[in-house]
Coordinates of N, CA, C and O in Angstrom, one line a residue:
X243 N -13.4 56.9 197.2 CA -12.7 57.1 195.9 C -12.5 58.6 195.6 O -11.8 59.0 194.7
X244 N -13.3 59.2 196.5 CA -13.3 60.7 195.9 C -12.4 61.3 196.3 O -12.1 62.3 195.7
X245 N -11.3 61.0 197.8 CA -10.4 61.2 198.2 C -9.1 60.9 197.0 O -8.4 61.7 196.5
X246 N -9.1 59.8 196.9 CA -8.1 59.5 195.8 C -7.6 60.4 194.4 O -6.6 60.8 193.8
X247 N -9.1 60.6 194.2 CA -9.3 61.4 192.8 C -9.1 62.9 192.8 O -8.7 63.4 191.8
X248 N -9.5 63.8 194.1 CA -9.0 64.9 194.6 C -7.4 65.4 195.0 O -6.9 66.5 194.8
X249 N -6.9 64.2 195.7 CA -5.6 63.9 195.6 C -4.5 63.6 194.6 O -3.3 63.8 194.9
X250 N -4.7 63.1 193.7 CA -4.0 62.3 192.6 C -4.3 62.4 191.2 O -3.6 62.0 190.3
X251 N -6.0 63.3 191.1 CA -6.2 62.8 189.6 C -6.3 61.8 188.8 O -6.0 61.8 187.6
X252 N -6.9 60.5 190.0 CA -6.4 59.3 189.1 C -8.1 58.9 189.7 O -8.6 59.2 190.8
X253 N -8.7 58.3 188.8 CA -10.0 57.2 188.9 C -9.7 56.1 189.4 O -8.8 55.6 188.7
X254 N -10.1 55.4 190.7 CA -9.7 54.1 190.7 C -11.2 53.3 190.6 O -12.4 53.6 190.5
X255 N -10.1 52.0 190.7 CA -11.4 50.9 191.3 C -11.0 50.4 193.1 O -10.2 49.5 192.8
X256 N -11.0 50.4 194.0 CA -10.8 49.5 195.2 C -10.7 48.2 194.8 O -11.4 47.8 193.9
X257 N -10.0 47.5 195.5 CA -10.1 46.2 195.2 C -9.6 45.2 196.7 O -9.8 43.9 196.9
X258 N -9.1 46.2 197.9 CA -8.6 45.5 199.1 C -9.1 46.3 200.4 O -8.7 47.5 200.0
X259 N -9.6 46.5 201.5 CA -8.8 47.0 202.5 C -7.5 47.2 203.2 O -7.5 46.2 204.0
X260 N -6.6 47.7 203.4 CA -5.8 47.4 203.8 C -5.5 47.5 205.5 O -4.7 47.0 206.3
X261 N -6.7 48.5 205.6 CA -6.4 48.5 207.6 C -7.5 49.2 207.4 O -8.2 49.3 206.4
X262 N -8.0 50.0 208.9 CA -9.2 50.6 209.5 C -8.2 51.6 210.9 O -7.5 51.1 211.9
X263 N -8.4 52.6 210.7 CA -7.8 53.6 211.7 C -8.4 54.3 212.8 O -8.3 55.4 212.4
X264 N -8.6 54.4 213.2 CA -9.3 55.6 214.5 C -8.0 56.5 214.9 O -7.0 56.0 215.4
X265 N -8.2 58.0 214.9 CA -7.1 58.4 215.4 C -8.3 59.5 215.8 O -9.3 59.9 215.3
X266 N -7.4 59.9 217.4 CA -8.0 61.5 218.2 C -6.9 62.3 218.0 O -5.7 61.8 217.8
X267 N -7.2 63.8 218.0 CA -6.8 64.8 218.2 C -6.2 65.2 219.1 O -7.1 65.6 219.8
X268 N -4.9 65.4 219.8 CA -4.7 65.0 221.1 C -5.6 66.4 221.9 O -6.0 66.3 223.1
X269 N -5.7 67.4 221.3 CA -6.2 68.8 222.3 C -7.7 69.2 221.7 O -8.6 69.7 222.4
X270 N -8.0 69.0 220.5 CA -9.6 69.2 219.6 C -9.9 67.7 220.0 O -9.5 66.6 220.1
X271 N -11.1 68.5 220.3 CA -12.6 67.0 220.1 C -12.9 66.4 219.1 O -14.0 65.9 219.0
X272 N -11.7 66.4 218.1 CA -12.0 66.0 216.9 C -11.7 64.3 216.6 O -10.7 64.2 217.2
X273 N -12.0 63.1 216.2 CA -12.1 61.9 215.7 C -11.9 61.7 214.3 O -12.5 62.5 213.5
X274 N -11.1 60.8 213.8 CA -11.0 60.7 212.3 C -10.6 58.8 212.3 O -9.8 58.0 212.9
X275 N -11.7 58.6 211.4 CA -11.6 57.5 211.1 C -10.8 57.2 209.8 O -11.3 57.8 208.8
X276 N -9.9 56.5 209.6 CA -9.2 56.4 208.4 C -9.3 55.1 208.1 O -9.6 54.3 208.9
X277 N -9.1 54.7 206.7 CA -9.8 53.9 205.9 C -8.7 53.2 204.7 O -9.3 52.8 203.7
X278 N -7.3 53.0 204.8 CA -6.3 52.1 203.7 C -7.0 51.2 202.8 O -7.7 50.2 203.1
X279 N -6.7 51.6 201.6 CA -7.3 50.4 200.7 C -6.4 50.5 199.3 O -6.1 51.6 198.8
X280 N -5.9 49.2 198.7 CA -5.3 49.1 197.5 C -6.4 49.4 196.2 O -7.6 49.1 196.4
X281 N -6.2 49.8 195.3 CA -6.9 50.4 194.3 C -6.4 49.8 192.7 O -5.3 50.3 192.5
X282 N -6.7 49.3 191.9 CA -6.9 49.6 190.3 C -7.1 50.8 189.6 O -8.2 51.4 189.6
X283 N -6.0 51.4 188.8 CA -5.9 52.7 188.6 C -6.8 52.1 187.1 O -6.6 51.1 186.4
X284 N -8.1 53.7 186.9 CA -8.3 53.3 186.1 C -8.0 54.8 185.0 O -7.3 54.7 184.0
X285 N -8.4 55.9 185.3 CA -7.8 56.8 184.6 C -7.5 58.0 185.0 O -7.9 58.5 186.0
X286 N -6.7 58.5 184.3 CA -5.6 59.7 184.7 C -6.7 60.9 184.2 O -7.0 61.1 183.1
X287 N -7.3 61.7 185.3 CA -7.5 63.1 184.8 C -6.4 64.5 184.6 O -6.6 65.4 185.4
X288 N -5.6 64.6 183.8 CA -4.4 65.5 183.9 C -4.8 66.7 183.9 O -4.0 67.6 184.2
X289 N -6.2 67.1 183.5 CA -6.9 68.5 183.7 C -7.2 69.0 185.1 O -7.5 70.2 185.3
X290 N -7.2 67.9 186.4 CA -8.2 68.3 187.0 C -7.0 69.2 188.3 O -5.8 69.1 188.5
X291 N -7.8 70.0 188.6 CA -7.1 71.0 189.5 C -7.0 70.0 191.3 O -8.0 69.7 191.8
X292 N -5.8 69.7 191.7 CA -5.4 69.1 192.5 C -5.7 70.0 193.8 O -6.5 70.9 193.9
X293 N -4.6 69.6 194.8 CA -5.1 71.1 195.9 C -3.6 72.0 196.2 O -2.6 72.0 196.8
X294 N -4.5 72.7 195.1 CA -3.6 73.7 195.0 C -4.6 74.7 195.8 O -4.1 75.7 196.3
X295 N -5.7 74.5 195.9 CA -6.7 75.3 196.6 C -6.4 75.5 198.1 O -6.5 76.6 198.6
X296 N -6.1 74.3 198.9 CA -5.2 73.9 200.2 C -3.9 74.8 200.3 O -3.7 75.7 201.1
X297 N -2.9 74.5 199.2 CA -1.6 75.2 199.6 C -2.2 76.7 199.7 O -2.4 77.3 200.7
X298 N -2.4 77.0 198.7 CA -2.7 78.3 198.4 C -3.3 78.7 200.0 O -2.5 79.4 200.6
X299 N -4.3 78.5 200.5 CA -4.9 79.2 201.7 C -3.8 78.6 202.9 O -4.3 78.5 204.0
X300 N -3.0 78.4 202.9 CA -2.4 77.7 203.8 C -1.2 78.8 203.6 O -0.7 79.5 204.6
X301 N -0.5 78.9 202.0 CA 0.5 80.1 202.4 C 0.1 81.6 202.1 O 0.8 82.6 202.5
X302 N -0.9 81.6 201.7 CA -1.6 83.3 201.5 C -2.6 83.5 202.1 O -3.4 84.2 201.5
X303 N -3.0 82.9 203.7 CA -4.3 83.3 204.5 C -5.0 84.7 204.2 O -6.2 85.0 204.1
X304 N -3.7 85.7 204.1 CA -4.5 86.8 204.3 C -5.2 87.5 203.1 O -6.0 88.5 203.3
X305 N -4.9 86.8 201.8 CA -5.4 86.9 200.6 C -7.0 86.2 200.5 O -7.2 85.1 200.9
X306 N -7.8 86.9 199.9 CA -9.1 87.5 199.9 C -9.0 86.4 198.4 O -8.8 87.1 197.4
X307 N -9.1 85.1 198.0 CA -9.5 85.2 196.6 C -10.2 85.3 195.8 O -10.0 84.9 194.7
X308 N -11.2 85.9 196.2 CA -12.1 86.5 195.9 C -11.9 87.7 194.7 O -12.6 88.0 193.7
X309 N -11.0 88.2 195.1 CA -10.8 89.4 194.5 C -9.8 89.7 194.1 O -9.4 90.9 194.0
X310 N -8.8 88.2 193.7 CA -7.6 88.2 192.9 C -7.3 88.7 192.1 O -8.3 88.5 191.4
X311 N -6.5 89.6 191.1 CA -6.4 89.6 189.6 C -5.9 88.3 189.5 O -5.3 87.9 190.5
X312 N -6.0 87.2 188.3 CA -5.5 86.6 187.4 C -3.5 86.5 187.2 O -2.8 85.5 187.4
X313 N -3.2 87.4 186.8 CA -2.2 87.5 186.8 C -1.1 87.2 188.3 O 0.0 86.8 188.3
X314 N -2.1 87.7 189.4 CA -1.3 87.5 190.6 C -1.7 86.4 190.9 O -1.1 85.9 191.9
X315 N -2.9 85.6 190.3 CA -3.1 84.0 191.2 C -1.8 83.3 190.2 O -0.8 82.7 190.7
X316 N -1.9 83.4 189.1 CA -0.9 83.1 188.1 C 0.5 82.7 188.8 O 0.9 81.6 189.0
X317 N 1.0 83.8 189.1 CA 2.4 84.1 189.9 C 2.2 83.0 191.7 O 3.0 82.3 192.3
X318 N 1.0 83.5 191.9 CA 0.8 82.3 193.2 C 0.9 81.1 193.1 O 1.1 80.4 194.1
X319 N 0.7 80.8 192.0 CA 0.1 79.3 191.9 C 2.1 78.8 191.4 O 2.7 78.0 192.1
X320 N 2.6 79.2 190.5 CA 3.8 78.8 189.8 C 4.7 79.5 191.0 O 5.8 79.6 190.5
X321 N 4.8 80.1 192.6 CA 5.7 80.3 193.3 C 5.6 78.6 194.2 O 6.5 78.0 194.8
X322 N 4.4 78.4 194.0 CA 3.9 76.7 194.9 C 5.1 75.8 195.2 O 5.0 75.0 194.3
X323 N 6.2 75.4 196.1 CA 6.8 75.1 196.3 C 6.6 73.7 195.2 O 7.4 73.6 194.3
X324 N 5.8 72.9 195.3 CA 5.6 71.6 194.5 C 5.1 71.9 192.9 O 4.8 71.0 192.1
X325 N 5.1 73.2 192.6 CA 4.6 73.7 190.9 C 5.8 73.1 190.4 O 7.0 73.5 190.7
X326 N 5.4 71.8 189.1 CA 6.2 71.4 188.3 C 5.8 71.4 186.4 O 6.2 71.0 185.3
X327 N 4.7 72.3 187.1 CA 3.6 71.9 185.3 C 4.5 73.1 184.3 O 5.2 73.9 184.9
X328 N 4.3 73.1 183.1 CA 4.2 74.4 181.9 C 3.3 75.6 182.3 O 2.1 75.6 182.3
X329 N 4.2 76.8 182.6 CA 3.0 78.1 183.7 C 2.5 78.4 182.2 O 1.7 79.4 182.3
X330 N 2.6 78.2 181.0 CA 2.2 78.7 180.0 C 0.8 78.1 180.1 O -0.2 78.8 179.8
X331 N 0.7 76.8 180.5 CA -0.6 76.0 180.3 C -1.7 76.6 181.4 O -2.5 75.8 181.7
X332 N -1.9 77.5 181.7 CA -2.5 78.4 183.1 C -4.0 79.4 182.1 O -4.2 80.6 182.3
X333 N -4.4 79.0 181.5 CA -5.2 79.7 181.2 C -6.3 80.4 181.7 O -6.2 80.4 183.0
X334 N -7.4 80.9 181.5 CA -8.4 81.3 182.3 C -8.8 80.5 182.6 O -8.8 80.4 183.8
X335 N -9.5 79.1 182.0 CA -10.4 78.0 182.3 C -10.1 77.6 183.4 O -11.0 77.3 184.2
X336 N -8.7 77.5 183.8 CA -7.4 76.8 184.7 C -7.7 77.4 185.6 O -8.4 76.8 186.4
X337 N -7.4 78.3 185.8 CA -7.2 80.0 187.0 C -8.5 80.3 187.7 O -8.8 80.6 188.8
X338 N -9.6 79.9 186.1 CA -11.2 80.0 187.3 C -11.0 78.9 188.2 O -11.4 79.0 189.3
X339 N -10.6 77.9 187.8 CA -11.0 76.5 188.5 C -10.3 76.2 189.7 O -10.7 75.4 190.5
X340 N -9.0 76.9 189.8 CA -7.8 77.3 191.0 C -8.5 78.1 191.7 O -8.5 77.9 193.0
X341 N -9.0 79.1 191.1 CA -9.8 80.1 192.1 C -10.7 79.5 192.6 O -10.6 79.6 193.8
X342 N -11.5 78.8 192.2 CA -12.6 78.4 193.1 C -12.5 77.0 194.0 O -13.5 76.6 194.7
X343 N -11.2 76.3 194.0 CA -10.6 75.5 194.9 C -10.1 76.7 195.8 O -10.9 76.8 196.8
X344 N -9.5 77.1 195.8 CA -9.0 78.1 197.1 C -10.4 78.6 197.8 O -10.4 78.3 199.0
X345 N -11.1 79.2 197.4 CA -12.3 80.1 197.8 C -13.2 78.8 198.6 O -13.8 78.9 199.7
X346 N -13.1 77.4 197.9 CA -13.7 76.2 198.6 C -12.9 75.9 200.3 O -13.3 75.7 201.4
X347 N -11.8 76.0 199.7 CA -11.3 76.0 201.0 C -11.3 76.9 202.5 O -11.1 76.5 203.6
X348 N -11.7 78.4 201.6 CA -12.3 79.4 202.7 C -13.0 79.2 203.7 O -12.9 79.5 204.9
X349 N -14.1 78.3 202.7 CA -15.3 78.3 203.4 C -15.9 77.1 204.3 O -17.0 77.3 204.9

C-alpha cells in the first residue's frame, strides 16, 4: 500500500490480486517481484510530496541537494517536465519536504 500512496497520494484499501510477476534484469543480478492488485480508494493526500525526489535526481545528478538555495529548488521543481500545481503554493514547508525526497533518493 505504501507504493501506492508514494505514487499517487491516494490511501487505499486492496481488495483483489490481480497477478504475481517475477521479472530479471537482463545484465544486473537483480530480481523483482511484482505484485498487481485492485484497490478501494480511500483518501486523497494533496499535501503529500510525490516523486519529485526521483525526477529531480534523475535530471540534476550533479546537484548536491544538500546545499540548494530555495529559490533554485523552486525554479527545479516548476521546470519538472510533469509540474502542473500553482508554483505560488511552494512554500518552505513544501521545499523542505522536496528537499528531503531528493536527498532520500541520494542515498
Amino acid at each position: 500500500y505504501r507504493e501506492t500512496l508514494e505514487e499517487t497520494a491516494w490511501h487505499v484499501q486492496p481488495e483483489s490480486v490481480i497477478g504475481i510477476y517475477l521479472w530479471r534484469h537482463p545484465i544486473k543480478r537483480l530480481t523483482f517481484l511484482r505484485i498487481a492488485f485492485s484497490a478501494k480508494t480511500l483518501q486523497h493526500d494533496p499535501d503529500r510530496v510525490l516523486d519529485i525526489g526521483i525526477e529531480l535526481a534523475e535530471k540534476y545528478p550533479e546537484t548536491d541537494p544538500t546545499y540548494i538555495h530555495f529559490v533554485d529548488l523552486h525554479r527545479h521543481v516548476t521546470e519538472l517536465e510533469d509540474f502542473d500545481d500553482d508554483p505560488k503554493r511552494s512554500g518552505e514547508k513544501v521545499l523542505e519536504a522536496i528537499q528531503a525526497a531528493w536527498l532520500d533518493e541520494r542515498d
